[in-house]
Coordinates of C-alpha atoms and ligand atoms in Angstrom, one line a residue:
X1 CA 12.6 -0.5 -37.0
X2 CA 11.3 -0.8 -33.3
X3 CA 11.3 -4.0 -31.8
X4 CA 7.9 -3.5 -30.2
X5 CA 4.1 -2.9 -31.6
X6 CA 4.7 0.4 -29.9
X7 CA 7.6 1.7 -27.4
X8 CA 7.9 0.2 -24.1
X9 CA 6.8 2.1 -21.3
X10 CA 9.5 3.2 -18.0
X11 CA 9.6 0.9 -15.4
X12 CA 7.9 2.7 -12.6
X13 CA 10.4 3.8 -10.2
X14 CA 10.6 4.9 -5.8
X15 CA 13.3 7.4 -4.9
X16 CA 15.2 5.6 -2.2
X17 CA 17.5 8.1 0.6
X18 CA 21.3 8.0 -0.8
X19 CA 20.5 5.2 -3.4
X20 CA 19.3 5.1 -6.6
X21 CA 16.0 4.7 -7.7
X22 CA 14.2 1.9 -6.7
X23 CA 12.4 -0.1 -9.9
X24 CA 9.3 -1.6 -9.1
X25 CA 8.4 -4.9 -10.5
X26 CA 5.0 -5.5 -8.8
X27 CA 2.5 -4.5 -5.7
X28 CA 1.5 -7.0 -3.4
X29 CA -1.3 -6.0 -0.5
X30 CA -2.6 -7.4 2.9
X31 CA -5.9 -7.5 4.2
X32 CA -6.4 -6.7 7.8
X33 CA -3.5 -6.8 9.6
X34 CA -4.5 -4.4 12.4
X35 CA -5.5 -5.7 16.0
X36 CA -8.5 -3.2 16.2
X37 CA -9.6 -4.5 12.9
X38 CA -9.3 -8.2 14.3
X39 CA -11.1 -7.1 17.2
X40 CA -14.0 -5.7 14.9
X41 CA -14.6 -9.3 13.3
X42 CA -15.0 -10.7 16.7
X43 CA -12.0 -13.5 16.2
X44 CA -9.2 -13.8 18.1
X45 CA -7.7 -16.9 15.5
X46 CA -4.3 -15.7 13.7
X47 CA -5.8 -16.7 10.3
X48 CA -3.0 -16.5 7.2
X49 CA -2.3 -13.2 5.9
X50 CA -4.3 -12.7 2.9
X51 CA -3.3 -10.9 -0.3
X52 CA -4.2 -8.6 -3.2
X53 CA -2.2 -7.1 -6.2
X54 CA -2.0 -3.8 -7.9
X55 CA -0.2 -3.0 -10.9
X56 CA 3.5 -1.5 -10.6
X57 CA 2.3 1.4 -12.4
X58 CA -0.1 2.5 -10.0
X59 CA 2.6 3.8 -8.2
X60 CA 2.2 7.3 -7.3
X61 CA 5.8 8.8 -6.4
X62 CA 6.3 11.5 -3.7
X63 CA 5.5 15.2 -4.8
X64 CA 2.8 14.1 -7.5
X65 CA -0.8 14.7 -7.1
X66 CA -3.7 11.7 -7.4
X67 CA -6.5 12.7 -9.5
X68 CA -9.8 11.5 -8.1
X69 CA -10.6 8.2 -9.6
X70 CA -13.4 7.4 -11.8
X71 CA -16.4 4.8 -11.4
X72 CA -16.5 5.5 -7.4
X73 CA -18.3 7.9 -4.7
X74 CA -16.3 6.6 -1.7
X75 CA -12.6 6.8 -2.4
X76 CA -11.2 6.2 0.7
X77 CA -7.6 6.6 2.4
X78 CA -5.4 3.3 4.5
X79 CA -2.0 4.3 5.7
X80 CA 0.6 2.0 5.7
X81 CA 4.0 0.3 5.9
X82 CA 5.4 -0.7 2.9
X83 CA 8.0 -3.2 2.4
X84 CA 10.6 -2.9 0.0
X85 CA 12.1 -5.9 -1.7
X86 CA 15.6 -6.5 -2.8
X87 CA 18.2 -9.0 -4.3
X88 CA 17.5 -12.7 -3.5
X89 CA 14.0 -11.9 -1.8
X90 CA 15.7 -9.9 1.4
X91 CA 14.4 -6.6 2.7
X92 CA 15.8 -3.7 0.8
X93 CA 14.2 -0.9 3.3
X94 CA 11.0 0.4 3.8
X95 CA 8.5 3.2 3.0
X96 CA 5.3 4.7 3.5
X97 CA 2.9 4.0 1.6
X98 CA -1.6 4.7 0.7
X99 CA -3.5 1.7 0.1
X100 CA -6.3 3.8 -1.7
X101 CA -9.4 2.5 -2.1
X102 CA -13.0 2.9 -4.1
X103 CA -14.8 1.5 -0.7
X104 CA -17.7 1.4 -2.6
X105 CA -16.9 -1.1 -5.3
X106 CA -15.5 -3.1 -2.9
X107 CA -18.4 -3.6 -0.7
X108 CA -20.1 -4.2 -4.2
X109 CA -17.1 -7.2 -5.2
X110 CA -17.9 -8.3 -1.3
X111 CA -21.3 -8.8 -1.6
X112 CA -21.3 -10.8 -5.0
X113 CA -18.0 -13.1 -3.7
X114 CA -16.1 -11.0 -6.8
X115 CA -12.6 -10.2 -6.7
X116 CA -11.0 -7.0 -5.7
X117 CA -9.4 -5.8 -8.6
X118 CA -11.7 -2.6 -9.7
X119 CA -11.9 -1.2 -5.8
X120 CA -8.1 -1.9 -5.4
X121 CA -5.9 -1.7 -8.3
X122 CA -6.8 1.2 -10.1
X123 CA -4.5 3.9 -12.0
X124 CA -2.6 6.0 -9.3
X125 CA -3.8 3.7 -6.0
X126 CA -0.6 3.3 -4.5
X127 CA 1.0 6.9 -3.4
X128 CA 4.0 6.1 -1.9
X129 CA 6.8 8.3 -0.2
X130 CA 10.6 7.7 -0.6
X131 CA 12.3 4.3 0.6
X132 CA 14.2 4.1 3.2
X133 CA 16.9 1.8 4.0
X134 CA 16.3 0.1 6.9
X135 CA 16.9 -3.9 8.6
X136 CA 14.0 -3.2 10.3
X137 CA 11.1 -1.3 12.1
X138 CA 10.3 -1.2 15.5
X139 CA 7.0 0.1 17.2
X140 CA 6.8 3.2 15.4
X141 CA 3.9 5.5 15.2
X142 CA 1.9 5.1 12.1
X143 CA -0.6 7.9 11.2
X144 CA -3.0 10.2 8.5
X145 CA -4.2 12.9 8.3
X146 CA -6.7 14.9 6.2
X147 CA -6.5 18.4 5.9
X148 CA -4.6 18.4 9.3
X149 CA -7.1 16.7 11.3
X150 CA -5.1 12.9 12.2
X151 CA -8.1 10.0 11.0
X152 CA -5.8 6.9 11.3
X153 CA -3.0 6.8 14.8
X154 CA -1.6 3.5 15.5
X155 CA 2.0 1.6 16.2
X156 CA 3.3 -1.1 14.1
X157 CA 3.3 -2.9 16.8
X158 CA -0.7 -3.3 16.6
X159 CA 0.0 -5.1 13.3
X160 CA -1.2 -8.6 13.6
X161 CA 1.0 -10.0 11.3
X162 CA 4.7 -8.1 11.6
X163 CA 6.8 -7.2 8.5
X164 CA 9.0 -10.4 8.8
X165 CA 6.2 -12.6 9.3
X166 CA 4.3 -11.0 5.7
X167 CA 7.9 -11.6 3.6
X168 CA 7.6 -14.9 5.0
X169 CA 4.1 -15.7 3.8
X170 CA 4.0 -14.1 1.1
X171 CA 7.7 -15.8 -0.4
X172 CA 4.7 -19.0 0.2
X173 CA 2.7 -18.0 -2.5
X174 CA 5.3 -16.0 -4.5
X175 CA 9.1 -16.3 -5.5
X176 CA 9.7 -12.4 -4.0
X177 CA 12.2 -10.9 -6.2
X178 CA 14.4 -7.3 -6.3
X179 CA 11.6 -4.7 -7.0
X180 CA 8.6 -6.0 -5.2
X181 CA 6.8 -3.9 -2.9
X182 CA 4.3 -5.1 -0.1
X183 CA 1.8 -2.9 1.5
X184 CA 1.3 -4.0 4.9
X185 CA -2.7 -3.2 5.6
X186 CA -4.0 -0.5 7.9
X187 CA -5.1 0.5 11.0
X188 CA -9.2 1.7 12.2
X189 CA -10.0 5.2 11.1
X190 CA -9.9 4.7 7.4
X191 CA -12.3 7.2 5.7
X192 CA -13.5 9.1 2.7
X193 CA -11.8 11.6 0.6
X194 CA -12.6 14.4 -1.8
X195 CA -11.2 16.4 -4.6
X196 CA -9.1 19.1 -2.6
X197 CA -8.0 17.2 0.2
X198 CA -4.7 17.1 1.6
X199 CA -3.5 13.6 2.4
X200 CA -0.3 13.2 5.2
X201 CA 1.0 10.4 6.3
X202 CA 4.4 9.2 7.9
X203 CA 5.7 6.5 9.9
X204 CA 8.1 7.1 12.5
X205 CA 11.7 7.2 11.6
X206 CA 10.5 5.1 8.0
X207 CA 9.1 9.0 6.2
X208 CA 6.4 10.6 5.4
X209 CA 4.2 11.5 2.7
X210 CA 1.7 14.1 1.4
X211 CA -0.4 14.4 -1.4
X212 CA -3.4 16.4 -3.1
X213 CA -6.4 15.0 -4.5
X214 CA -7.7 16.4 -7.6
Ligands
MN1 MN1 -5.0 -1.8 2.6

């Protein structure tokens, strides 16, 4: 006799270089965190870090295909840095990761003062290539491209907020814990993408990643 209504699901899981696979316990986001973004809103105050979630299992690993979502018209591609978590809250390495997006459901959730759930956490929103273990990232080149041609080309050191300074705020609001992943928020040039399109992305001397939408 099972002990469940019906049989637990895997734990989604991130290939990590020369480790094991990395479990993933949850997905935290930040908002802008870009300079050029910043400089779009016309403010020049460091405001807090702000934060959204998606489910673990929206996880896409590396090699595996996203199909196009449902319920949107303007699915759109953010490149980023993703933080890996580890024992006792500390960094376990990094990867690179796609915030994706249904742009138009979130300008909707904008406009009414709703929360971001629907344009941010839907099934297979979080591509993500294979972690690597590193203490830390310098200025590294952070780019995307679709179909070859590069939409997104900036340096981690344009991030507003930098890696330590997001563990930090976010270990604020959450007790951070072995498993945790953070998406660190993108650079200008985010854009639209259709069934057929190949996405690639990387992050110098972090990985890379590429994936087809279907
Ligand atoms: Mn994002």
């Amino acid at each position: 006799m099972p002990d469940h209504a019906f049989p637990l699901r895997p734990t989604p899981t991130v290939p990590v270089e020369g480790d094991k696979p990395f479990p993933v316990r949850r997905i935290l986001c930040v908002g802008r965190n870009y300079a050029a973004h910043r400089a779009e809103m016309g403010g020049d105050d460091r405001d807090p870090p702000f934060f959204f979630c998606k489910p673990a299992d929206a996880i896409v690993p590396p090699g595996q295909d996203v199909p196009y979502p449902s319920a949107t018209s303007d699915l759109h591609h953010e490149i980023e840095l993703v933080i890996a978590i580890g024992p006792g809250g500390s960094v376990f390495g990094y990867a690179v990761g796609v915030d994706l997006t249904r742009r138009d459901l979130q300008a909707a959730a904008k406009a009414k003062g709703q929360p971001w759930d629907a344009a941010k956490g839907f099934d297979h929103s979080a591509p993500i290539s294979a972690i690597r273990k590193l203490d830390q990232v310098g200025d590294a080149k952070i780019s995307l491209s679709v179909n070859g041609a590069v939409k997104q080309s900036a340096t981690i050191g344009d991030m507003i907020w930098s890696a330590d300074e997001i563990v930090a705020e976010a270990g604020k609001l959450w007790d951070l814990q072995a498993g945790d992943l953070i998406y660190t928020g993108t650079p200008e040039g985010v854009g639209p993408l259709a069934r057929g399109d190949l996405v690639e992305g990387s992050v110098e001397g972090v990985g890379s990643l590429s994936f087809r939408i279907v």
